[in-house]
XYZ file of C-alpha atoms in Angstrom:
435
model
C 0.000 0.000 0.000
C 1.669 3.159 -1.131
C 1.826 6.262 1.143
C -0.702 8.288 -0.438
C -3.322 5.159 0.084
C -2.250 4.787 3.484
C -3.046 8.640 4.527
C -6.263 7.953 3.075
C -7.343 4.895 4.732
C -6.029 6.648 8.279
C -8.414 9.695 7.385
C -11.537 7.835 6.399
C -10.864 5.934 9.511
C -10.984 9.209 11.585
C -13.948 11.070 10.049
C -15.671 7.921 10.702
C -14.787 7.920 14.155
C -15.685 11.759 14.297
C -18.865 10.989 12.687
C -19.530 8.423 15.118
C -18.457 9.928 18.127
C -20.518 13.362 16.986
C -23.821 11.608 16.466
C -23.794 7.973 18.472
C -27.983 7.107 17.242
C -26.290 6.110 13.977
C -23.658 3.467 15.269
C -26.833 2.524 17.260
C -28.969 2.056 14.630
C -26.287 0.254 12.462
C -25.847 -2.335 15.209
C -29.270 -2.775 15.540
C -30.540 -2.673 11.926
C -28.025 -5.677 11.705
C -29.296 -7.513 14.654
C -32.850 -6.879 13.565
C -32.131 -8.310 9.893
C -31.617 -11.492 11.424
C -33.655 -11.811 14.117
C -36.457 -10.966 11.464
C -35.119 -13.551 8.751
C -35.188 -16.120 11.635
C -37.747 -15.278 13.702
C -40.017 -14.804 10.088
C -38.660 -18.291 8.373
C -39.459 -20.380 11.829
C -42.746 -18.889 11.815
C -43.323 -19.595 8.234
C -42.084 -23.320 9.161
C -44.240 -23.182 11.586
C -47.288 -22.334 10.508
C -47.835 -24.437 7.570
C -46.557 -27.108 9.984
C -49.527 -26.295 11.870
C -51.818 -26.085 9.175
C -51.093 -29.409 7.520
C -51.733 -30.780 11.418
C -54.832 -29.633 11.861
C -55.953 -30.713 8.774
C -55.443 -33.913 9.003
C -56.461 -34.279 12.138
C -59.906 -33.167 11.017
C -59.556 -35.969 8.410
C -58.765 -38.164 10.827
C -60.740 -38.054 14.029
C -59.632 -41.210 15.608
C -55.871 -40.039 15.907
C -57.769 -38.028 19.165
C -58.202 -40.858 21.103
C -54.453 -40.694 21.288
C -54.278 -37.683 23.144
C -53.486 -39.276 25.998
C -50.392 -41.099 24.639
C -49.426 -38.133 22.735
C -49.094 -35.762 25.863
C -47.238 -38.788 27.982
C -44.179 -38.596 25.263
C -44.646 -34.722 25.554
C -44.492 -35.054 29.493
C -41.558 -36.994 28.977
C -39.489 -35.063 26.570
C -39.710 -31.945 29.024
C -38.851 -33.922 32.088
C -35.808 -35.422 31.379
C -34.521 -33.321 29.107
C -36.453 -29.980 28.612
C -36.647 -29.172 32.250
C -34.542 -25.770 31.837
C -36.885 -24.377 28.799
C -40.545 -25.565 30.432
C -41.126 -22.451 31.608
C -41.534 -21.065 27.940
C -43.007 -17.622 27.570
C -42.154 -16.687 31.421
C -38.208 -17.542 30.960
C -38.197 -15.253 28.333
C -39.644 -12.817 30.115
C -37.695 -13.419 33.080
C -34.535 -13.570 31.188
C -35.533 -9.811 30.977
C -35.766 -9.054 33.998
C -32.887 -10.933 35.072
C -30.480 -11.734 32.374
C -28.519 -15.314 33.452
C -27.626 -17.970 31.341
C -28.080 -18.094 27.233
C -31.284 -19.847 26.418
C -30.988 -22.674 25.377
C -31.460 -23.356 22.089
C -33.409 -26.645 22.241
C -36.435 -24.458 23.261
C -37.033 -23.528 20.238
C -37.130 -27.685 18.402
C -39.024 -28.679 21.767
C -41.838 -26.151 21.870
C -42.526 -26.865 17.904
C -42.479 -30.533 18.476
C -44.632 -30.212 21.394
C -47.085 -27.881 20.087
C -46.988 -30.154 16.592
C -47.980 -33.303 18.710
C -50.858 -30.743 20.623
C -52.581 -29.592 17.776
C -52.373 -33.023 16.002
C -54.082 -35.665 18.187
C -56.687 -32.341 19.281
C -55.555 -30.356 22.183
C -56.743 -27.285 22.231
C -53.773 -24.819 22.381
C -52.652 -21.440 20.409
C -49.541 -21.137 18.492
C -48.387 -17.635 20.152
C -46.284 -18.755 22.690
C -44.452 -21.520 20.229
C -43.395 -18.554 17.892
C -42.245 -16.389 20.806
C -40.085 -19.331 22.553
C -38.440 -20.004 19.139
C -37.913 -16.366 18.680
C -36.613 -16.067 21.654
C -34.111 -19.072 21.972
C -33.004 -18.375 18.414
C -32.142 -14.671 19.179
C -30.604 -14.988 22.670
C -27.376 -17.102 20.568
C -25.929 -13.721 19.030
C -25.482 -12.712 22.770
C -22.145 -13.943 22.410
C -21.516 -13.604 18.880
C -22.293 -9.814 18.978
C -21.028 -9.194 22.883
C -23.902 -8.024 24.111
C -23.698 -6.466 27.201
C -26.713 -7.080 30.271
C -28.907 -4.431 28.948
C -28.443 -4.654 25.514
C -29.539 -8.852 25.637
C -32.824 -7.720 27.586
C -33.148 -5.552 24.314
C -32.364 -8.165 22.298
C -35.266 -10.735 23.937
C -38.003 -7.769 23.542
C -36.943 -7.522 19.903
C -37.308 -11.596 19.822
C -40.545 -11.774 21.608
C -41.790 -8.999 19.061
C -40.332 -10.482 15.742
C -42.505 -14.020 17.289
C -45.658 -12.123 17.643
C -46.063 -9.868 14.840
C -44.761 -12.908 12.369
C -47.047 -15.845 13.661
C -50.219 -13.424 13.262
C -49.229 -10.582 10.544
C -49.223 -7.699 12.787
C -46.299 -6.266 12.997
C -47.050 -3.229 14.897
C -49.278 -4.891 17.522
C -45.605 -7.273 17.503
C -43.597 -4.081 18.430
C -45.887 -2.571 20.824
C -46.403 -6.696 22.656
C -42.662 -6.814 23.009
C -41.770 -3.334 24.259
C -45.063 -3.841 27.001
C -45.534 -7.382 28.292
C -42.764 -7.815 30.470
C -43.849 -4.895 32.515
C -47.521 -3.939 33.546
C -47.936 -0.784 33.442
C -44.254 0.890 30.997
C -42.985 0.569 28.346
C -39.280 -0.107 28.058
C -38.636 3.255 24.924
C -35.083 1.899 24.331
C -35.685 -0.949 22.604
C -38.254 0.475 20.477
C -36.199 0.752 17.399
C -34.737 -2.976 17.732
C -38.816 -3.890 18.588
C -40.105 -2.208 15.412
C -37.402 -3.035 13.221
C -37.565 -7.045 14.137
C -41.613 -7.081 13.523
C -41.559 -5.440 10.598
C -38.789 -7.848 9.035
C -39.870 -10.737 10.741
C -43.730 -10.125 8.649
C -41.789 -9.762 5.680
C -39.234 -12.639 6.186
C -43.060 -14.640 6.687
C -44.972 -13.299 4.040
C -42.015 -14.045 1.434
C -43.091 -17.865 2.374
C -46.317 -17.035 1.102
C -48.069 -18.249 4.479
C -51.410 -16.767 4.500
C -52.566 -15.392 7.765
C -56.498 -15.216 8.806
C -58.345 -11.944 7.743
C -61.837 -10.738 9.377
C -63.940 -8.078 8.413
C -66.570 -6.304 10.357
C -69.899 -4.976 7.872
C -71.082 -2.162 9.864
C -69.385 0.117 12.488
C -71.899 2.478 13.985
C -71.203 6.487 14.293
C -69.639 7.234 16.984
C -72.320 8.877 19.620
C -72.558 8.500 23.212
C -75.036 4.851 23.232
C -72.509 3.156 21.309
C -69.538 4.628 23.939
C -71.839 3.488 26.582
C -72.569 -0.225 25.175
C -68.666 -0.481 24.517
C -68.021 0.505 28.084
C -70.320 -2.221 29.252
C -68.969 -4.772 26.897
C -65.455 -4.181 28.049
C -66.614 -4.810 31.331
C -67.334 -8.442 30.065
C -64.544 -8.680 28.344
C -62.325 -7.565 31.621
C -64.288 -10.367 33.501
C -63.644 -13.169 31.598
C -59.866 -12.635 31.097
C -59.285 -12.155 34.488
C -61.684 -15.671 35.109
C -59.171 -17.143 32.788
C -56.024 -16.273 33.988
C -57.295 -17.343 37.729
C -58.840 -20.496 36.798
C -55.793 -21.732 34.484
C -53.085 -21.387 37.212
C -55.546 -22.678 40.187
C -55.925 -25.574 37.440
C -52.290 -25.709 36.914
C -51.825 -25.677 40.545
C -54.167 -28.765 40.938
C -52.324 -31.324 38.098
C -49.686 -30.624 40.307
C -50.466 -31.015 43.570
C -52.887 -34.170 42.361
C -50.462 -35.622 40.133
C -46.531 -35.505 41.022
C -45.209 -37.057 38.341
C -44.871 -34.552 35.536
C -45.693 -36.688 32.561
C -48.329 -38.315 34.034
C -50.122 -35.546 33.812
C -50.826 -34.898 30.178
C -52.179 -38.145 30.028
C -55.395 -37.272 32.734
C -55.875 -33.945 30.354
C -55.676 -35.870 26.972
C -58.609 -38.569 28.654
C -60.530 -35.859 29.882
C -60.389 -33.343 26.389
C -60.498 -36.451 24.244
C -63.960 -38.140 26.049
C -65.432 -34.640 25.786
C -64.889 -34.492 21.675
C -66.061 -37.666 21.345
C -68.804 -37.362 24.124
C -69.937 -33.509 22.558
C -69.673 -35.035 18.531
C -67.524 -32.083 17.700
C -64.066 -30.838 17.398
C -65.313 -27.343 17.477
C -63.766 -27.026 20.724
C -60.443 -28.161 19.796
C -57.302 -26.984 17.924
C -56.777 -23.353 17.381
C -60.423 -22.993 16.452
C -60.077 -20.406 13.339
C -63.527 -21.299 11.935
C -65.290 -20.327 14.511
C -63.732 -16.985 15.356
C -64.514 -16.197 11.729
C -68.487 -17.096 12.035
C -68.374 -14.787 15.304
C -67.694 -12.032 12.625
C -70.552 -13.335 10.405
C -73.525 -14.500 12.492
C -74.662 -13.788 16.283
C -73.287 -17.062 18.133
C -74.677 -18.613 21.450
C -73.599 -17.928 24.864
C -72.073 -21.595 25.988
C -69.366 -21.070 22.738
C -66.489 -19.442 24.737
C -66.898 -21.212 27.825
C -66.516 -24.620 26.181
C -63.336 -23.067 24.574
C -62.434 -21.662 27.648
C -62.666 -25.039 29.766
C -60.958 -27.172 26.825
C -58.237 -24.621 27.219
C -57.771 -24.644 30.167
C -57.342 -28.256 30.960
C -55.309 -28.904 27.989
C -52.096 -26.524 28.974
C -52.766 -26.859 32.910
C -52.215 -30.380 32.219
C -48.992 -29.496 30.267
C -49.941 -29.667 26.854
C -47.909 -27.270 24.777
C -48.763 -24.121 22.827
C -49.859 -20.598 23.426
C -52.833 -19.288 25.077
C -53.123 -16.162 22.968
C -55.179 -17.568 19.926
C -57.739 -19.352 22.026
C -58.530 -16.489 23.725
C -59.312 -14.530 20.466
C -61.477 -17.186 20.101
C -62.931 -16.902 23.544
C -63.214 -13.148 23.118
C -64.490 -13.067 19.637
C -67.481 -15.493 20.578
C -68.346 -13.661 23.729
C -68.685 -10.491 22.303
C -70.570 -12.218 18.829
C -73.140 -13.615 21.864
C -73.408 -10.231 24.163
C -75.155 -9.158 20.680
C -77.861 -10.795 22.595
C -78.248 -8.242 25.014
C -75.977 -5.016 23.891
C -76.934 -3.414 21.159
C -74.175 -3.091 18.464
C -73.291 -5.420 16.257
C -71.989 -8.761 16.475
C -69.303 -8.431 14.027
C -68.469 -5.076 15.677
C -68.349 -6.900 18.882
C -66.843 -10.175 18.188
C -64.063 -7.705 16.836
C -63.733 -5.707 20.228
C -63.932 -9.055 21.900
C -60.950 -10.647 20.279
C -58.572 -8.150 21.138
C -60.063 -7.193 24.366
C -59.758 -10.184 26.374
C -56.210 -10.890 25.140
C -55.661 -6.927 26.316
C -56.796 -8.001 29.956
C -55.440 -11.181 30.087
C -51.775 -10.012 29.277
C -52.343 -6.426 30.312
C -50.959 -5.342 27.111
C -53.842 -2.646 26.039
C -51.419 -0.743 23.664
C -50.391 -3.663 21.751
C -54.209 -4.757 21.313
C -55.371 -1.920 20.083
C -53.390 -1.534 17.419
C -53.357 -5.421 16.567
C -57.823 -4.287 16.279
C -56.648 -1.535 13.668
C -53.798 -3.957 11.692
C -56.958 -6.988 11.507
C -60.256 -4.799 11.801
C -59.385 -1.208 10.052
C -58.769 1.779 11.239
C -63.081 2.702 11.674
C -63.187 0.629 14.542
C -60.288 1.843 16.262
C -62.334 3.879 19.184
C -64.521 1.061 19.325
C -61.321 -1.522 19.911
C -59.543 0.898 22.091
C -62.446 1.601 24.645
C -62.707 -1.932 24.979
C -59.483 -2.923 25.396
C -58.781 -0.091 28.079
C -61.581 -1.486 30.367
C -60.715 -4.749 29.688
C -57.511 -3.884 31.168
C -58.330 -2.056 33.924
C -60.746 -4.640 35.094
C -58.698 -8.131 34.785
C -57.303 -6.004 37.780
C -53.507 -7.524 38.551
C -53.899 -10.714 37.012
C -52.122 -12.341 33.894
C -51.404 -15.711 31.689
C -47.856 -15.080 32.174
C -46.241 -14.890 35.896
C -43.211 -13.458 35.660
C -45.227 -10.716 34.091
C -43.550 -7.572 36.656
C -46.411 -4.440 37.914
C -44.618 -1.218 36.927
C -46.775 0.485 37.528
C -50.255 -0.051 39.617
C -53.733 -0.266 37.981
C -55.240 1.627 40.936
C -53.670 3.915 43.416
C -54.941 1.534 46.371
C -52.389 -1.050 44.906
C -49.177 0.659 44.631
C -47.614 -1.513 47.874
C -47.681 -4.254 45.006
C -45.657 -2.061 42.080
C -42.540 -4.235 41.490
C -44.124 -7.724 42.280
C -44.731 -9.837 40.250
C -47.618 -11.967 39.128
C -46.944 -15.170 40.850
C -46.140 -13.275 44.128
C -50.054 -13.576 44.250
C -50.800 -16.978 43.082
């Protein structure tokens, strides 16, 4: 290299520098924007994988019937997988969250093969399960190995899970911004962490790209009529959110007092699956119908097209229930769209607005109280519903929240910041500090 080339180099290395040191958001950004390319690739692709996976489960399943008497078999080999050798990466969604909150050990990477087998073998002998919580673990364990790759310091790999856990969730349902905002706002009830918004954003958006370039086709719903907004409709949304507050704080009780029971009934782990796969698979064949079952797409999309009837989402909610207390594996997030789509389609019954409108406000608005992530929800209502029912959504979701009071699916969910003012002694606890 001659002189001349040299002097060059040692220049363009020191305006770079300069540059750098005079405005440090763009060496931010770079490192970031990199980190976010693959955690989106990834995160997307596994979802992709995923999903079709998923698909091609369920339907043959539903071509198949009989493989649901083998539920019970099915949830003994899951039971066993986790116990002897997934014991570190059963905790799913609330290690990742944890890790958050107190960054230890790299995750291990067999969380993400485990939770997709497991959630495979769920969906295809008829559990009923979602598929949330499967794209967020493999997210997450696939993201947390550039820790060490790109020397990632403590705060910068809690960064790096919220980026994971939002790449999971906007790529498994095609909602990228809802993805961002879930990330940045489930690990703490209440804040929102602002300095991982770029890496949250960033890893949605590419993560729905990464999916959509599989051509996987996610599930659209449309709602036919969306009143004016005047103060009866405010009123009937207020009530409905009410509803939709009660159930998801019924369902996060009642699935870890369920939880708590296999447990304290059953001691050996794998055993337990097998007394949830008996009891869901006597009810499908007991009931004639796998309507219950599964993720249960069909029937959120009749909620949007006819007024259903009232026993819908407590069925789903009891089938739920038993079949991850009992340590099946999946997520809880789709059921409870389904859950909260059907309630709201029935409280047509009785509120005045329509069903569709309501099955709408219903499937975000449980999911809003049950994870007390209102934000998130309403903008996942605007991404699937339209913008014209954004008020609509967002009253809904708000009450939701602020009635499921300090409850949650997820336990190592943290209170940042109290609900009410007569709760602030619990700011800082966590969920399962009151379990």
């Amino acid at each position: 290299m001659s002189k001349s080339q040299r002097t060059l180099v040692k220049k363009t290395v020191f305006h770079t520098h300069f540059f750098f040191r005079k405005f440090p958001a763009f060496l931010y950004i770079l490192k970031w924007l990199c980190i976010s390319i693959i955690i989106g690739a990834l995160a997307g692709t596994a979802s992709a994988g995923f999903l079709q996976s998923l698909e091609w489960a369920t339907n043959f399943r539903e071509n198949h019937l009989w493989l649901i008497a083998l539920l019970p078999v099915a949830g003994f080999l899951i039971g066993l997988l986790y116990y002897y050798f997934g014991k570190d990466v059963e905790a799913g969604n609330n290690l990742l969250i944890d890790t958050i909150h107190e960054p230890k050990g790299i995750i291990p990477f067999k969380m993400a093969p485990f939770v997709y087998l497991g959630t495979i073998v769920t969906h295809f002998f008829g559990g009923s399960a979602g598929r949330e919580g499967t794209a967020l673990q493999m997210a997450g364990a696939i993201a947390d190995q550039l820790t060490r790759p790109f020397k990632l310091d403590r705060n910068e790999r809690k960064i790096l899970i919220i980026a994971a856990i939002a790449a999971g969730f906007g790529s498994v349902f095609g909602t990228p911004l809802a993805g961002a905002v879930f990330g940045l706002e489930v690990f703490l009830m209440g804040r929102i962490r602002y300095n991982a918004i770029f890496p949250a954003f960033a890893s949605a958006i590419l993560a729905d790209w990464a999916t959509n370039l599989w051509n996987v086709q996610h599930t659209h719903y449309h709602i036919d009529f969306i009143p004016k907004l005047e103060l009866l409709p405010i009123l009937y949304s207020i009530l409905a959110g009410i509803a939709f507050g009660i159930c998801a704080a019924a369902f996060s009780k009642i699935i870890h007092w369920m939880g708590s029971v296999f447990k304290s009934k059953i001691k050996y782990p794998p055993f337990r699956p097998i007394v949830g796969g008996i009891i869901i698979a006597l009810a499908v064949f007991a009931m004639d119908t796998t309507r219950y079952i599964g993720l249960g797409i069909p029937v959120i999309a009749e909620s949007f097209e006819k007024q259903l009837p009232l026993y819908d989402f407590a069925l789903k909610m009891i089938f739920t229930i038993v079949t991850l207390s009992a340590g099946f594996k999946g997520g809880e997030v789709t059921p409870l769209f389904f859950i909260g789509a059907t309630l709201g389609s029935a409280l047509s019954l009785f509120i005045p607005l329509p069903f569709g409108l309501l099955a709408g406000m219903g499937f975000v608005a449980v999911f809003a109280g049950a994870t007390n992530t209102p934000l998130a929800c309403m903008l996942m209502g605007i991404e699937l519903f339209g913008a014209e029912s954004g008020v609509y959504v967002a009253i809904a979701c708000v009450v939701s929240y602020l009635l499921s009071g300090h409850n949650s699916i997820y336990t190592k969910q943290k209170i940042g910041e109290a609900k009410n003012s007569r709760f602030e002694n619990q700011q800082d606890s966590s969920i399962s500090d009151f379990l």
